[in-house]
Structures are given as C-alpha cells and as structure tokens.
Amino acid sequence: MRKTSRGDDAPRMMRADRPKDAPDVAFHPPFLVVALAMTGWVLWREAALPFVPAAAARPLGAVLGAVSFLLFSWALLALYRAGTNIPTNLSATTLVTSGPYRFSRNPIYLGLAIGFAAVAAWLNSAWFLVMTVLFVGLITAGVITREEHYLRDKFGTAYVEYCDEVRRWL
C-alpha cells in the first residue's frame, strides 16, 4: 500500500473518498441536505409561499422539529452502540435492526425529511415542502437503493429477511 498524506497505510480507494467495501452512493447525504436547504432558503426569501394558517406555522414546525431531532439522534445512537460506521463512504460492520431500525430501514433519512417539513412549517414556506419531496426522491434514488444493494450483498439472507419485515420509510 502507498502512504497517504496522513502518513498511514490507508486501504486502496475506488474513488478518492470511497473504500472498496462501501455503498456506491451517488452523493453524500449531507451535501444534498445543504444544497436543498440553501435552495429552499433562497426561494423563500425571494417569494414566500405560505401554506398553513400563520398561527399554526410555528407550533407545527416546533413539533415536527422535535420529532426530527429525536428520531435522527435515536438512529445515530443505535448505529453508534452497534459499533458500525455511519458515513456512507465507509463500510457497514453490523446490520443494525434495533432502536428505530425496528420501524424504518432509514430512520436517519426519515428524520431529515421530517426536518425539512419542520422548516417548511416553521417558515410557512411551500418551497421547503418542495425541498422535502426532492429530498425524499433524490435520497431514495441516489443513496438508499444503492445502500440496499450493498447491504444485500454484504449481509445476504439476514438483510433480505430484515427488508421483508421492516419498511423502507415507515
């Protein structure tokens, strides 16, 4: 192996940021979140499109925000406790089926989608609802389906059985 700029012996990479044993995702989810949030923010600032009564916007946004934060945090904690890697450019070491993964195969992405809906409600911006739909579509096509293929190859029957029992989103 060749030395990296860090001075250690790193595994050979398929791409600059992806080892061989990792899902071949089209993009890293944090980049999508930032891009869609920035797009939604610019559109909201340029042309506000309210979609709920003003009195309901902040309370609804707060509730959705709390649900988003709790679900996202619970999912990260489950992965951390299982000792597996969290970033999509690293290999999965364990098939996690506990915590929120008993109810959704993608609770982190579900939490992020609810987060977009929370911002939509808080700002009373239909633009962020559009960003929510775009997030779900893009994360499904560019990340989730690729992660599922990788996990099926890596964990075999155990993953197939898990998919039979637990839905992709809810």
GROMACS .gro file of C-alpha atoms in nm:
model
  170
    1MET     CA    1   0.000   0.000   0.000
    2ARG     CA    2   0.110   0.350  -0.059
    3LYS     CA    3   0.145   0.616   0.207
    4THR     CA    4  -0.125   0.880   0.226
    5SER     CA    5  -0.085   1.243   0.323
    6ARG     CA    6  -0.175   1.138   0.678
    7GLY     CA    7   0.129   0.913   0.680
    8ASP     CA    8  -0.062   0.590   0.748
    9ASP     CA    9  -0.132   0.291   0.531
   10ALA     CA   10  -0.487   0.354   0.407
   11PRO     CA   11  -0.686   0.097   0.208
   12ARG     CA   12  -0.693   0.145  -0.167
   13MET     CA   13  -0.984   0.357  -0.273
   14MET     CA   14  -1.226   0.310  -0.563
   15ARG     CA   15  -1.275   0.686  -0.568
   16ALA     CA   16  -1.098   0.949  -0.366
   17ASP     CA   17  -1.336   0.908  -0.072
   18ARG     CA   18  -1.478   0.557  -0.102
   19PRO     CA   19  -1.311   0.230   0.002
   20LYS     CA   20  -1.397  -0.087  -0.190
   21ASP     CA   21  -1.626  -0.213   0.086
   22ALA     CA   22  -1.875   0.074   0.093
   23PRO     CA   23  -2.202   0.159  -0.077
   24ASP     CA   24  -2.157   0.322  -0.416
   25VAL     CA   25  -2.384   0.617  -0.340
   26ALA     CA   26  -2.428   0.891  -0.599
   27PHE     CA   27  -2.360   1.166  -0.342
   28HIS     CA   28  -2.313   1.208   0.030
   29PRO     CA   29  -2.639   1.294   0.208
   30PRO     CA   30  -2.503   1.597   0.399
   31PHE     CA   31  -2.424   1.766   0.068
   32LEU     CA   32  -2.779   1.709  -0.053
   33VAL     CA   33  -2.924   1.845   0.272
   34VAL     CA   34  -2.714   2.162   0.248
   35ALA     CA   35  -2.789   2.215  -0.123
   36LEU     CA   36  -3.164   2.173  -0.080
   37ALA     CA   37  -3.174   2.384   0.237
   38MET     CA   38  -2.988   2.667   0.063
   39THR     CA   39  -3.217   2.641  -0.240
   40GLY     CA   40  -3.527   2.645  -0.021
   41TRP     CA   41  -3.394   2.941   0.177
   42VAL     CA   42  -3.325   3.148  -0.138
   43LEU     CA   43  -3.667   3.067  -0.284
   44TRP     CA   44  -3.839   3.152   0.048
   45ARG     CA   45  -3.655   3.485   0.068
   46GLU     CA   46  -3.745   3.572  -0.292
   47ALA     CA   47  -4.109   3.463  -0.295
   48ALA     CA   48  -4.273   3.343   0.024
   49LEU     CA   49  -4.543   3.085  -0.041
   50PRO     CA   50  -4.736   3.027   0.283
   51PHE     CA   51  -4.930   2.701   0.307
   52VAL     CA   52  -5.070   2.688   0.662
   53PRO     CA   53  -5.250   2.944   0.875
   54ALA     CA   54  -4.991   3.176   1.033
   55ALA     CA   55  -5.098   3.083   1.386
   56ALA     CA   56  -5.029   2.715   1.320
   57ALA     CA   57  -4.693   2.752   1.145
   58ARG     CA   58  -4.456   2.786   1.442
   59PRO     CA   59  -4.624   2.528   1.670
   60LEU     CA   60  -4.636   2.273   1.386
   61GLY     CA   61  -4.275   2.348   1.295
   62ALA     CA   62  -4.165   2.307   1.657
   63VAL     CA   63  -4.338   1.970   1.695
   64LEU     CA   64  -4.200   1.840   1.365
   65GLY     CA   65  -3.856   1.976   1.455
   66ALA     CA   66  -3.859   1.791   1.787
   67VAL     CA   67  -3.970   1.467   1.619
   68SER     CA   68  -3.698   1.510   1.356
   69PHE     CA   69  -3.426   1.572   1.614
   70LEU     CA   70  -3.532   1.283   1.837
   71LEU     CA   71  -3.560   1.032   1.552
   72PHE     CA   72  -3.231   1.140   1.394
   73SER     CA   73  -3.049   1.126   1.730
   74TRP     CA   74  -3.200   0.788   1.822
   75ALA     CA   75  -3.092   0.643   1.487
   76LEU     CA   76  -2.735   0.773   1.525
   77LEU     CA   77  -2.720   0.637   1.879
   78ALA     CA   78  -2.834   0.292   1.759
   79LEU     CA   79  -2.559   0.286   1.496
   80TYR     CA   80  -2.300   0.409   1.744
   81ARG     CA   81  -2.399   0.148   2.003
   82ALA     CA   82  -2.380  -0.125   1.739
   83GLY     CA   83  -2.027  -0.014   1.655
   84THR     CA   84  -2.086   0.032   1.284
   85ASN     CA   85  -1.976   0.318   1.064
   86ILE     CA   86  -2.221   0.598   0.999
   87PRO     CA   87  -2.088   0.787   0.692
   88THR     CA   88  -2.197   0.646   0.357
   89ASN     CA   89  -1.840   0.633   0.229
   90LEU     CA   90  -1.737   0.377   0.493
   91SER     CA   91  -1.818   0.008   0.521
   92ALA     CA   92  -2.102  -0.123   0.734
   93THR     CA   93  -1.971  -0.357   1.002
   94THR     CA   94  -2.301  -0.467   1.153
   95LEU     CA   95  -2.660  -0.498   1.036
   96VAL     CA   96  -2.849  -0.277   1.281
   97THR     CA   97  -3.211  -0.380   1.340
   98SER     CA   98  -3.270  -0.234   1.687
   99GLY     CA   99  -3.393   0.103   1.806
  100PRO     CA  100  -3.569   0.299   1.532
  101TYR     CA  101  -3.442   0.045   1.279
  102ARG     CA  102  -3.720  -0.184   1.404
  103PHE     CA  103  -3.973   0.050   1.240
  104SER     CA  104  -3.786   0.204   0.947
  105ARG     CA  105  -3.486   0.088   0.747
  106ASN     CA  106  -3.386   0.453   0.704
  107PRO     CA  107  -3.466   0.646   1.021
  108ILE     CA  108  -3.183   0.895   0.966
  109TYR     CA  109  -3.321   0.992   0.625
  110LEU     CA  110  -3.673   0.989   0.762
  111GLY     CA  111  -3.561   1.224   1.039
  112LEU     CA  112  -3.403   1.454   0.782
  113ALA     CA  113  -3.719   1.452   0.568
  114ILE     CA  114  -3.925   1.541   0.875
  115GLY     CA  115  -3.669   1.813   0.943
  116PHE     CA  116  -3.734   1.966   0.601
  117ALA     CA  117  -4.107   1.953   0.674
  118ALA     CA  118  -4.038   2.120   1.011
  119VAL     CA  119  -3.856   2.407   0.841
  120ALA     CA  120  -4.139   2.432   0.588
  121ALA     CA  121  -4.391   2.468   0.868
  122TRP     CA  122  -4.178   2.699   1.085
  123LEU     CA  123  -4.114   2.938   0.795
  124ASN     CA  124  -4.459   2.868   0.649
  125SER     CA  125  -4.288   2.802   0.318
  126ALA     CA  126  -4.428   2.577   0.049
  127TRP     CA  127  -4.080   2.595  -0.107
  128PHE     CA  128  -3.946   2.382   0.176
  129LEU     CA  129  -4.226   2.132   0.114
  130VAL     CA  130  -4.094   2.108  -0.242
  131MET     CA  131  -3.744   2.058  -0.098
  132THR     CA  132  -3.884   1.781   0.125
  133VAL     CA  133  -4.025   1.598  -0.176
  134LEU     CA  134  -3.700   1.650  -0.368
  135PHE     CA  135  -3.501   1.521  -0.070
  136VAL     CA  136  -3.708   1.203  -0.047
  137GLY     CA  137  -3.684   1.138  -0.421
  138LEU     CA  138  -3.314   1.212  -0.455
  139ILE     CA  139  -3.208   1.031  -0.137
  140THR     CA  140  -3.410   0.726  -0.243
  141ALA     CA  141  -3.269   0.714  -0.596
  142GLY     CA  142  -2.913   0.824  -0.529
  143VAL     CA  143  -2.842   0.676  -0.187
  144ILE     CA  144  -3.098   0.436  -0.039
  145THR     CA  145  -3.133   0.200  -0.334
  146ARG     CA  146  -2.755   0.182  -0.364
  147GLU     CA  147  -2.711   0.125   0.010
  148GLU     CA  148  -2.973  -0.150  -0.006
  149HIS     CA  149  -2.786  -0.325  -0.288
  150TYR     CA  150  -2.461  -0.301  -0.089
  151LEU     CA  151  -2.623  -0.430   0.233
  152ARG     CA  152  -2.791  -0.716   0.046
  153ASP     CA  153  -2.454  -0.820  -0.096
  154LYS     CA  154  -2.278  -0.780   0.238
  155PHE     CA  155  -2.532  -0.935   0.479
  156GLY     CA  156  -2.722  -1.167   0.244
  157THR     CA  157  -3.026  -1.350   0.379
  158ALA     CA  158  -3.026  -1.159   0.707
  159TYR     CA  159  -3.073  -0.831   0.520
  160VAL     CA  160  -3.335  -0.973   0.284
  161GLU     CA  161  -3.536  -1.100   0.583
  162TYR     CA  162  -3.499  -0.762   0.753
  163CYS     CA  163  -3.633  -0.591   0.439
  164ASP     CA  164  -3.929  -0.829   0.439
  165GLU     CA  165  -4.014  -0.725   0.797
  166VAL     CA  166  -3.934  -0.351   0.801
  167ARG     CA  167  -4.045  -0.089   0.550
  168ARG     CA  168  -3.804   0.144   0.375
  169TRP     CA  169  -3.951   0.463   0.521
  170LEU     CA  170  -4.240   0.393   0.761
   0.00000   0.00000   0.00000
